[in-house]
């Protein structure tokens, strides 16, 4: 989320000092887009989301204006802030085609619409393309076009010097044996944009071998956790993201050094 969010500002949006930006979706990536926009002195920085708690966090990370689209007409509210010409940059993190269309409409004639969220297969957005023949830009972001070997050392330096906030982005931590509880939060209406970040970890309380089966990721994610102290799962290579999304994969604890 950090590398993507900062990459969106640096590489896709190329936001300049004093340029306006509206960010649809204040989840992990959206919050880092807002944080990066504040670092480069964008203004105004408008956060749009369905949840007040996320908007409050967005404000703490640099958003200058907050819009809860459950309560107000988001398009009208943004237009009142940026004026009739529109925003210099609009970023969609939702993958909702209606939001994508709105973000494009709210982008100025020489501005940039950046799509981070990916719509479900088969959904279609309708836009008026004529401005694209002049100075308006519409682009999709591929992880913020980040280059980890170049970017991460910079972000580590910012973090060490108190410029980049990471701790504020972690709402709650879960033990590996609580993964089902964490995944269940995604299915609840309280926070359907919640993200479960998972990696292979080892917990000594669960025995000498651990099998984690990932059934799905994202909204509606489910996981199964099983301790297998006597019959470790066979060693397998790390799965790609596409493979994880497509089905279940098992991971074996690496041997002790």
PDB file of C-alpha atoms in Angstrom:
ATOM      1  CA  UNK A   1       0.000   0.000   0.000  1.00  0.00           C
ATOM      2  CA  UNK A   2       2.853   2.400   0.764  1.00  0.00           C
ATOM      3  CA  UNK A   3       4.837   1.817  -2.412  1.00  0.00           C
ATOM      4  CA  UNK A   4       1.685   1.919  -4.538  1.00  0.00           C
ATOM      5  CA  UNK A   5       0.262   5.025  -2.877  1.00  0.00           C
ATOM      6  CA  UNK A   6       3.477   6.995  -3.073  1.00  0.00           C
ATOM      7  CA  UNK A   7       4.104   5.726  -6.594  1.00  0.00           C
ATOM      8  CA  UNK A   8       0.700   6.992  -7.707  1.00  0.00           C
ATOM      9  CA  UNK A   9       1.654  10.501  -6.636  1.00  0.00           C
ATOM     10  CA  UNK A  10       5.225  10.430  -7.937  1.00  0.00           C
ATOM     11  CA  UNK A  11       4.820   8.433 -11.133  1.00  0.00           C
ATOM     12  CA  UNK A  12       1.186   8.359 -12.258  1.00  0.00           C
ATOM     13  CA  UNK A  13      -0.352  11.613 -11.050  1.00  0.00           C
ATOM     14  CA  UNK A  14       2.937  13.559 -10.921  1.00  0.00           C
ATOM     15  CA  UNK A  15       1.212  15.947  -8.528  1.00  0.00           C
ATOM     16  CA  UNK A  16       2.818  19.376  -8.304  1.00  0.00           C
ATOM     17  CA  UNK A  17       2.904  21.920  -5.474  1.00  0.00           C
ATOM     18  CA  UNK A  18      -0.498  23.552  -5.074  1.00  0.00           C
ATOM     19  CA  UNK A  19      -2.347  21.224  -7.422  1.00  0.00           C
ATOM     20  CA  UNK A  20      -5.718  19.880  -6.322  1.00  0.00           C
ATOM     21  CA  UNK A  21      -6.387  16.178  -5.884  1.00  0.00           C
ATOM     22  CA  UNK A  22      -9.464  14.156  -4.999  1.00  0.00           C
ATOM     23  CA  UNK A  23      -8.995  10.603  -3.724  1.00  0.00           C
ATOM     24  CA  UNK A  24     -11.906   8.184  -3.895  1.00  0.00           C
ATOM     25  CA  UNK A  25     -11.483   5.454  -1.283  1.00  0.00           C
ATOM     26  CA  UNK A  26      -9.459   5.990   1.880  1.00  0.00           C
ATOM     27  CA  UNK A  27      -8.271   2.435   2.408  1.00  0.00           C
ATOM     28  CA  UNK A  28      -4.638   1.403   2.718  1.00  0.00           C
ATOM     29  CA  UNK A  29      -3.609   2.668  -0.706  1.00  0.00           C
ATOM     30  CA  UNK A  30      -5.827   5.745  -0.605  1.00  0.00           C
ATOM     31  CA  UNK A  31      -4.427   6.835   2.751  1.00  0.00           C
ATOM     32  CA  UNK A  32      -0.895   6.619   1.408  1.00  0.00           C
ATOM     33  CA  UNK A  33      -1.874   8.570  -1.687  1.00  0.00           C
ATOM     34  CA  UNK A  34      -3.185  11.264   0.647  1.00  0.00           C
ATOM     35  CA  UNK A  35      -0.041  11.120   2.767  1.00  0.00           C
ATOM     36  CA  UNK A  36       2.185  11.459  -0.301  1.00  0.00           C
ATOM     37  CA  UNK A  37       0.038  14.268  -1.719  1.00  0.00           C
ATOM     38  CA  UNK A  38       0.521  16.187   1.517  1.00  0.00           C
ATOM     39  CA  UNK A  39       4.290  15.672   1.300  1.00  0.00           C
ATOM     40  CA  UNK A  40       4.431  17.349  -2.101  1.00  0.00           C
ATOM     41  CA  UNK A  41       2.133  20.168  -0.908  1.00  0.00           C
ATOM     42  CA  UNK A  42      -0.917  19.377  -2.991  1.00  0.00           C
ATOM     43  CA  UNK A  43      -3.948  21.543  -2.196  1.00  0.00           C
ATOM     44  CA  UNK A  44      -6.743  20.932  -1.664  1.00  0.00           C
ATOM     45  CA  UNK A  45      -6.445  17.236  -0.842  1.00  0.00           C
ATOM     46  CA  UNK A  46      -9.978  15.858  -0.838  1.00  0.00           C
ATOM     47  CA  UNK A  47     -10.744  12.435   0.640  1.00  0.00           C
ATOM     48  CA  UNK A  48     -14.007  10.713  -0.310  1.00  0.00           C
ATOM     49  CA  UNK A  49     -15.160   7.587   1.521  1.00  0.00           C
ATOM     50  CA  UNK A  50     -18.185   5.901   3.062  1.00  0.00           C
ATOM     51  CA  UNK A  51     -16.778   5.652   6.596  1.00  0.00           C
ATOM     52  CA  UNK A  52     -16.146   8.503   9.024  1.00  0.00           C
ATOM     53  CA  UNK A  53     -13.356   6.629  10.819  1.00  0.00           C
ATOM     54  CA  UNK A  54     -11.375   6.351   7.594  1.00  0.00           C
ATOM     55  CA  UNK A  55     -11.990   9.985   6.792  1.00  0.00           C
ATOM     56  CA  UNK A  56     -10.714  10.949  10.239  1.00  0.00           C
ATOM     57  CA  UNK A  57      -7.552   8.953   9.579  1.00  0.00           C
ATOM     58  CA  UNK A  58      -7.248  10.594   6.158  1.00  0.00           C
ATOM     59  CA  UNK A  59      -7.343  13.990   7.854  1.00  0.00           C
ATOM     60  CA  UNK A  60      -4.559  12.985  10.243  1.00  0.00           C
ATOM     61  CA  UNK A  61      -2.432  12.027   7.223  1.00  0.00           C
ATOM     62  CA  UNK A  62      -2.935  15.276   5.346  1.00  0.00           C
ATOM     63  CA  UNK A  63      -6.398  15.474   3.783  1.00  0.00           C
ATOM     64  CA  UNK A  64      -7.663  19.049   3.841  1.00  0.00           C
ATOM     65  CA  UNK A  65     -11.309  18.246   3.063  1.00  0.00           C
ATOM     66  CA  UNK A  66     -13.446  15.195   3.891  1.00  0.00           C
ATOM     67  CA  UNK A  67     -16.551  13.971   2.077  1.00  0.00           C
ATOM     68  CA  UNK A  68     -18.720  11.109   3.275  1.00  0.00           C
ATOM     69  CA  UNK A  69     -20.513  10.011   0.122  1.00  0.00           C
ATOM     70  CA  UNK A  70     -23.176   8.206   2.162  1.00  0.00           C
ATOM     71  CA  UNK A  71     -24.443  11.537   3.406  1.00  0.00           C
ATOM     72  CA  UNK A  72     -23.904  14.003   0.559  1.00  0.00           C
ATOM     73  CA  UNK A  73     -23.719  14.158  -3.221  1.00  0.00           C
ATOM     74  CA  UNK A  74     -19.976  13.565  -3.599  1.00  0.00           C
ATOM     75  CA  UNK A  75     -19.749  15.006  -7.098  1.00  0.00           C
ATOM     76  CA  UNK A  76     -21.480  18.211  -6.105  1.00  0.00           C
ATOM     77  CA  UNK A  77     -19.415  18.528  -2.928  1.00  0.00           C
ATOM     78  CA  UNK A  78     -16.126  18.073  -4.798  1.00  0.00           C
ATOM     79  CA  UNK A  79     -17.184  20.540  -7.480  1.00  0.00           C
ATOM     80  CA  UNK A  80     -17.875  23.146  -4.804  1.00  0.00           C
ATOM     81  CA  UNK A  81     -14.315  22.732  -3.544  1.00  0.00           C
ATOM     82  CA  UNK A  82     -12.375  22.638  -6.820  1.00  0.00           C
ATOM     83  CA  UNK A  83     -14.565  24.890  -8.947  1.00  0.00           C
ATOM     84  CA  UNK A  84     -16.280  24.332 -12.281  1.00  0.00           C
ATOM     85  CA  UNK A  85     -13.022  23.530 -14.092  1.00  0.00           C
ATOM     86  CA  UNK A  86     -12.420  20.443 -11.959  1.00  0.00           C
ATOM     87  CA  UNK A  87      -9.513  18.916 -10.057  1.00  0.00           C
ATOM     88  CA  UNK A  88      -5.968  18.669 -11.341  1.00  0.00           C
ATOM     89  CA  UNK A  89      -5.876  15.003 -10.310  1.00  0.00           C
ATOM     90  CA  UNK A  90      -8.581  12.482  -9.438  1.00  0.00           C
ATOM     91  CA  UNK A  91      -7.686   9.006  -8.192  1.00  0.00           C
ATOM     92  CA  UNK A  92     -10.089   6.087  -7.929  1.00  0.00           C
ATOM     93  CA  UNK A  93      -9.234   3.242  -5.548  1.00  0.00           C
ATOM     94  CA  UNK A  94     -12.671   1.645  -5.491  1.00  0.00           C
ATOM     95  CA  UNK A  95     -12.900  -0.128  -8.832  1.00  0.00           C
ATOM     96  CA  UNK A  96     -16.557   0.933  -8.936  1.00  0.00           C
ATOM     97  CA  UNK A  97     -17.333   1.959 -12.522  1.00  0.00           C
ATOM     98  CA  UNK A  98     -19.782   4.662 -11.425  1.00  0.00           C
ATOM     99  CA  UNK A  99     -17.080   6.175  -9.215  1.00  0.00           C
ATOM    100  CA  UNK A 100     -14.590   5.919 -12.079  1.00  0.00           C
ATOM    101  CA  UNK A 101     -16.972   7.857 -14.313  1.00  0.00           C
ATOM    102  CA  UNK A 102     -17.424  10.510 -11.634  1.00  0.00           C
ATOM    103  CA  UNK A 103     -13.679  10.813 -11.056  1.00  0.00           C
ATOM    104  CA  UNK A 104     -13.186  11.367 -14.790  1.00  0.00           C
ATOM    105  CA  UNK A 105     -15.944  14.000 -14.919  1.00  0.00           C
ATOM    106  CA  UNK A 106     -14.401  15.824 -11.975  1.00  0.00           C
ATOM    107  CA  UNK A 107     -10.966  15.979 -13.602  1.00  0.00           C
ATOM    108  CA  UNK A 108     -10.105  19.234 -15.328  1.00  0.00           C
ATOM    109  CA  UNK A 109      -9.590  19.489 -19.072  1.00  0.00           C
ATOM    110  CA  UNK A 110      -5.829  19.321 -18.638  1.00  0.00           C
ATOM    111  CA  UNK A 111      -5.836  17.110 -15.553  1.00  0.00           C
ATOM    112  CA  UNK A 112      -5.135  13.462 -14.869  1.00  0.00           C
ATOM    113  CA  UNK A 113      -7.502  10.677 -13.822  1.00  0.00           C
ATOM    114  CA  UNK A 114      -5.641   7.740 -12.294  1.00  0.00           C
ATOM    115  CA  UNK A 115      -7.329   4.363 -11.848  1.00  0.00           C
ATOM    116  CA  UNK A 116      -5.915   2.216  -9.052  1.00  0.00           C
ATOM    117  CA  UNK A 117      -8.944   0.064  -8.270  1.00  0.00           C
ATOM    118  CA  UNK A 118      -9.826  -2.589 -10.848  1.00  0.00           C
ATOM    119  CA  UNK A 119     -13.506  -3.090 -11.767  1.00  0.00           C
ATOM    120  CA  UNK A 120     -14.999  -6.589 -11.701  1.00  0.00           C
ATOM    121  CA  UNK A 121     -14.705  -8.516 -14.939  1.00  0.00           C
ATOM    122  CA  UNK A 122     -17.523  -7.614 -17.305  1.00  0.00           C
ATOM    123  CA  UNK A 123     -18.318  -4.210 -15.820  1.00  0.00           C
ATOM    124  CA  UNK A 124     -17.982  -1.220 -18.098  1.00  0.00           C
ATOM    125  CA  UNK A 125     -17.455   2.501 -17.570  1.00  0.00           C
ATOM    126  CA  UNK A 126     -18.724   5.113 -20.012  1.00  0.00           C
ATOM    127  CA  UNK A 127     -16.746   8.318 -20.526  1.00  0.00           C
ATOM    128  CA  UNK A 128     -16.724  11.259 -22.922  1.00  0.00           C
ATOM    129  CA  UNK A 129     -13.457  10.755 -24.786  1.00  0.00           C
ATOM    130  CA  UNK A 130     -13.023  14.040 -26.669  1.00  0.00           C
ATOM    131  CA  UNK A 131     -10.942  15.712 -23.906  1.00  0.00           C
ATOM    132  CA  UNK A 132      -8.421  12.858 -24.212  1.00  0.00           C
ATOM    133  CA  UNK A 133      -7.524  14.162 -27.681  1.00  0.00           C
ATOM    134  CA  UNK A 134      -6.324  17.378 -26.086  1.00  0.00           C
ATOM    135  CA  UNK A 135      -4.670  17.581 -22.655  1.00  0.00           C
ATOM    136  CA  UNK A 136      -6.796  15.408 -20.385  1.00  0.00           C
ATOM    137  CA  UNK A 137      -5.232  12.106 -19.323  1.00  0.00           C
ATOM    138  CA  UNK A 138      -6.766   8.832 -18.174  1.00  0.00           C
ATOM    139  CA  UNK A 139      -4.386   6.136 -16.985  1.00  0.00           C
ATOM    140  CA  UNK A 140      -4.345   2.931 -15.003  1.00  0.00           C
ATOM    141  CA  UNK A 141      -1.773   2.430 -12.280  1.00  0.00           C
ATOM    142  CA  UNK A 142       0.239  -0.769 -11.976  1.00  0.00           C
ATOM    143  CA  UNK A 143       1.336  -0.670  -8.365  1.00  0.00           C
ATOM    144  CA  UNK A 144       2.216   2.985  -8.732  1.00  0.00           C
ATOM    145  CA  UNK A 145       4.904   1.907 -11.223  1.00  0.00           C
ATOM    146  CA  UNK A 146       7.061   1.438  -8.132  1.00  0.00           C
ATOM    147  CA  UNK A 147      10.613   0.134  -8.284  1.00  0.00           C
ATOM    148  CA  UNK A 148      11.232  -1.396  -4.843  1.00  0.00           C
ATOM    149  CA  UNK A 149      15.030  -1.385  -5.092  1.00  0.00           C
ATOM    150  CA  UNK A 150      14.944   2.359  -5.700  1.00  0.00           C
ATOM    151  CA  UNK A 151      11.875   3.486  -3.769  1.00  0.00           C
ATOM    152  CA  UNK A 152      11.896   1.502  -0.533  1.00  0.00           C
ATOM    153  CA  UNK A 153      15.235   2.903   0.734  1.00  0.00           C
ATOM    154  CA  UNK A 154      13.800   6.390   0.257  1.00  0.00           C
ATOM    155  CA  UNK A 155      10.683   5.517   2.205  1.00  0.00           C
ATOM    156  CA  UNK A 156      12.715   3.922   4.985  1.00  0.00           C
ATOM    157  CA  UNK A 157      14.665   7.152   5.286  1.00  0.00           C
ATOM    158  CA  UNK A 158      11.438   9.171   5.462  1.00  0.00           C
ATOM    159  CA  UNK A 159      10.083   6.819   8.118  1.00  0.00           C
ATOM    160  CA  UNK A 160      13.237   7.014  10.233  1.00  0.00           C
ATOM    161  CA  UNK A 161      13.049  10.804  10.129  1.00  0.00           C
ATOM    162  CA  UNK A 162       9.397  10.933  11.119  1.00  0.00           C
ATOM    163  CA  UNK A 163       8.127  12.110   7.746  1.00  0.00           C
ATOM    164  CA  UNK A 164       6.306   8.949   6.697  1.00  0.00           C
ATOM    165  CA  UNK A 165       3.650   7.597   9.040  1.00  0.00           C
ATOM    166  CA  UNK A 166       3.223   3.836   9.179  1.00  0.00           C
ATOM    167  CA  UNK A 167       1.996   3.048  12.673  1.00  0.00           C
ATOM    168  CA  UNK A 168      -1.161   5.084  12.111  1.00  0.00           C
ATOM    169  CA  UNK A 169      -2.098   2.805   9.217  1.00  0.00           C
ATOM    170  CA  UNK A 170      -2.361  -0.331  11.381  1.00  0.00           C
ATOM    171  CA  UNK A 171      -5.776  -0.579  12.958  1.00  0.00           C
ATOM    172  CA  UNK A 172      -5.399  -3.912  14.756  1.00  0.00           C
ATOM    173  CA  UNK A 173      -2.961  -6.809  14.763  1.00  0.00           C
ATOM    174  CA  UNK A 174      -3.909 -10.491  14.737  1.00  0.00           C
ATOM    175  CA  UNK A 175      -2.018 -13.637  15.584  1.00  0.00           C
ATOM    176  CA  UNK A 176      -1.779 -16.146  12.780  1.00  0.00           C
ATOM    177  CA  UNK A 177      -4.219 -18.451  14.573  1.00  0.00           C
ATOM    178  CA  UNK A 178      -6.741 -15.573  14.542  1.00  0.00           C
ATOM    179  CA  UNK A 179      -6.713 -15.253  10.771  1.00  0.00           C
ATOM    180  CA  UNK A 180     -10.313 -16.432  10.438  1.00  0.00           C
ATOM    181  CA  UNK A 181     -11.478 -13.696  12.784  1.00  0.00           C
ATOM    182  CA  UNK A 182      -9.528 -11.129  10.785  1.00  0.00           C
ATOM    183  CA  UNK A 183     -10.972 -12.351   7.502  1.00  0.00           C
ATOM    184  CA  UNK A 184     -14.496 -12.311   8.915  1.00  0.00           C
ATOM    185  CA  UNK A 185     -14.224  -8.559   9.483  1.00  0.00           C
ATOM    186  CA  UNK A 186     -14.017  -8.081   5.748  1.00  0.00           C
ATOM    187  CA  UNK A 187     -17.426  -9.690   5.364  1.00  0.00           C
ATOM    188  CA  UNK A 188     -19.121  -7.330   7.799  1.00  0.00           C
ATOM    189  CA  UNK A 189     -20.781  -4.104   6.743  1.00  0.00           C
ATOM    190  CA  UNK A 190     -18.937  -2.224   9.475  1.00  0.00           C
ATOM    191  CA  UNK A 191     -15.847  -1.950   7.308  1.00  0.00           C
ATOM    192  CA  UNK A 192     -16.148  -3.761   3.979  1.00  0.00           C
ATOM    193  CA  UNK A 193     -12.998  -2.110   2.671  1.00  0.00           C
ATOM    194  CA  UNK A 194     -10.883  -3.671   5.399  1.00  0.00           C
ATOM    195  CA  UNK A 195      -7.806  -5.447   4.123  1.00  0.00           C
ATOM    196  CA  UNK A 196      -6.206  -8.506   5.632  1.00  0.00           C
ATOM    197  CA  UNK A 197      -2.503  -8.598   4.881  1.00  0.00           C
ATOM    198  CA  UNK A 198      -1.108 -12.006   5.286  1.00  0.00           C
ATOM    199  CA  UNK A 199       2.242 -13.670   4.955  1.00  0.00           C
ATOM    200  CA  UNK A 200       3.748 -16.926   6.036  1.00  0.00           C
ATOM    201  CA  UNK A 201       4.774 -16.726   9.683  1.00  0.00           C
ATOM    202  CA  UNK A 202       5.628 -19.197  12.400  1.00  0.00           C
ATOM    203  CA  UNK A 203       4.001 -19.535  15.780  1.00  0.00           C
ATOM    204  CA  UNK A 204       5.754 -21.919  18.185  1.00  0.00           C
ATOM    205  CA  UNK A 205       2.513 -22.548  20.059  1.00  0.00           C
ATOM    206  CA  UNK A 206       1.082 -24.389  17.073  1.00  0.00           C
ATOM    207  CA  UNK A 207       3.571 -27.235  16.816  1.00  0.00           C
ATOM    208  CA  UNK A 208       6.350 -28.156  14.464  1.00  0.00           C
ATOM    209  CA  UNK A 209       4.485 -27.670  11.231  1.00  0.00           C
ATOM    210  CA  UNK A 210       1.781 -25.321  10.140  1.00  0.00           C
ATOM    211  CA  UNK A 211      -0.556 -25.496   7.203  1.00  0.00           C
ATOM    212  CA  UNK A 212      -2.372 -22.374   6.061  1.00  0.00           C
ATOM    213  CA  UNK A 213      -4.962 -22.716   3.331  1.00  0.00           C
ATOM    214  CA  UNK A 214      -6.016 -19.490   1.660  1.00  0.00           C
ATOM    215  CA  UNK A 215      -9.351 -19.852  -0.093  1.00  0.00           C
ATOM    216  CA  UNK A 216      -9.787 -16.281  -1.301  1.00  0.00           C
ATOM    217  CA  UNK A 217      -8.598 -12.750  -0.748  1.00  0.00           C
ATOM    218  CA  UNK A 218     -10.370  -9.422  -0.586  1.00  0.00           C
ATOM    219  CA  UNK A 219     -14.034  -8.936   0.251  1.00  0.00           C
ATOM    220  CA  UNK A 220     -15.493 -12.266   1.271  1.00  0.00           C
ATOM    221  CA  UNK A 221     -12.089 -13.756   2.072  1.00  0.00           C
ATOM    222  CA  UNK A 222     -11.947 -16.985   4.007  1.00  0.00           C
ATOM    223  CA  UNK A 223      -9.035 -18.888   5.434  1.00  0.00           C
ATOM    224  CA  UNK A 224      -8.451 -22.130   7.257  1.00  0.00           C
ATOM    225  CA  UNK A 225      -5.715 -22.621   9.812  1.00  0.00           C
ATOM    226  CA  UNK A 226      -4.586 -26.036  10.946  1.00  0.00           C
ATOM    227  CA  UNK A 227      -1.694 -27.147  13.146  1.00  0.00           C
ATOM    228  CA  UNK A 228      -0.060 -30.329  11.862  1.00  0.00           C
ATOM    229  CA  UNK A 229       2.615 -31.281  14.425  1.00  0.00           C
ATOM    230  CA  UNK A 230       3.335 -34.805  13.169  1.00  0.00           C
ATOM    231  CA  UNK A 231       2.701 -34.713   9.432  1.00  0.00           C
ATOM    232  CA  UNK A 232       4.106 -31.484   8.005  1.00  0.00           C
ATOM    233  CA  UNK A 233       2.742 -30.316   4.693  1.00  0.00           C
ATOM    234  CA  UNK A 234       5.041 -31.158   1.786  1.00  0.00           C
ATOM    235  CA  UNK A 235       7.408 -28.395   0.812  1.00  0.00           C
ATOM    236  CA  UNK A 236       6.090 -26.306  -2.024  1.00  0.00           C
ATOM    237  CA  UNK A 237       7.263 -23.266  -3.878  1.00  0.00           C
ATOM    238  CA  UNK A 238       5.739 -19.884  -3.061  1.00  0.00           C
ATOM    239  CA  UNK A 239       2.570 -19.314  -5.015  1.00  0.00           C
ATOM    240  CA  UNK A 240       1.996 -16.323  -7.234  1.00  0.00           C
ATOM    241  CA  UNK A 241      -0.799 -13.879  -6.377  1.00  0.00           C
ATOM    242  CA  UNK A 242      -2.878 -15.215  -9.272  1.00  0.00           C
ATOM    243  CA  UNK A 243      -2.472 -18.752  -7.950  1.00  0.00           C
ATOM    244  CA  UNK A 244      -3.501 -17.701  -4.449  1.00  0.00           C
ATOM    245  CA  UNK A 245      -6.591 -15.965  -5.813  1.00  0.00           C
ATOM    246  CA  UNK A 246      -7.436 -19.010  -7.929  1.00  0.00           C
ATOM    247  CA  UNK A 247      -7.316 -21.668  -5.229  1.00  0.00           C
ATOM    248  CA  UNK A 248      -5.792 -23.021  -2.062  1.00  0.00           C
ATOM    249  CA  UNK A 249      -2.056 -23.350  -1.503  1.00  0.00           C
ATOM    250  CA  UNK A 250      -0.090 -24.843   1.334  1.00  0.00           C
ATOM    251  CA  UNK A 251       3.128 -23.558   2.817  1.00  0.00           C
ATOM    252  CA  UNK A 252       5.563 -25.443   5.007  1.00  0.00           C
ATOM    253  CA  UNK A 253       7.570 -23.871   7.750  1.00  0.00           C
ATOM    254  CA  UNK A 254      11.169 -23.364   6.560  1.00  0.00           C
ATOM    255  CA  UNK A 255      13.773 -25.481   8.376  1.00  0.00           C
ATOM    256  CA  UNK A 256      15.465 -24.018  11.410  1.00  0.00           C
ATOM    257  CA  UNK A 257      18.932 -22.603  10.669  1.00  0.00           C
TER     258      UNK A 257
END
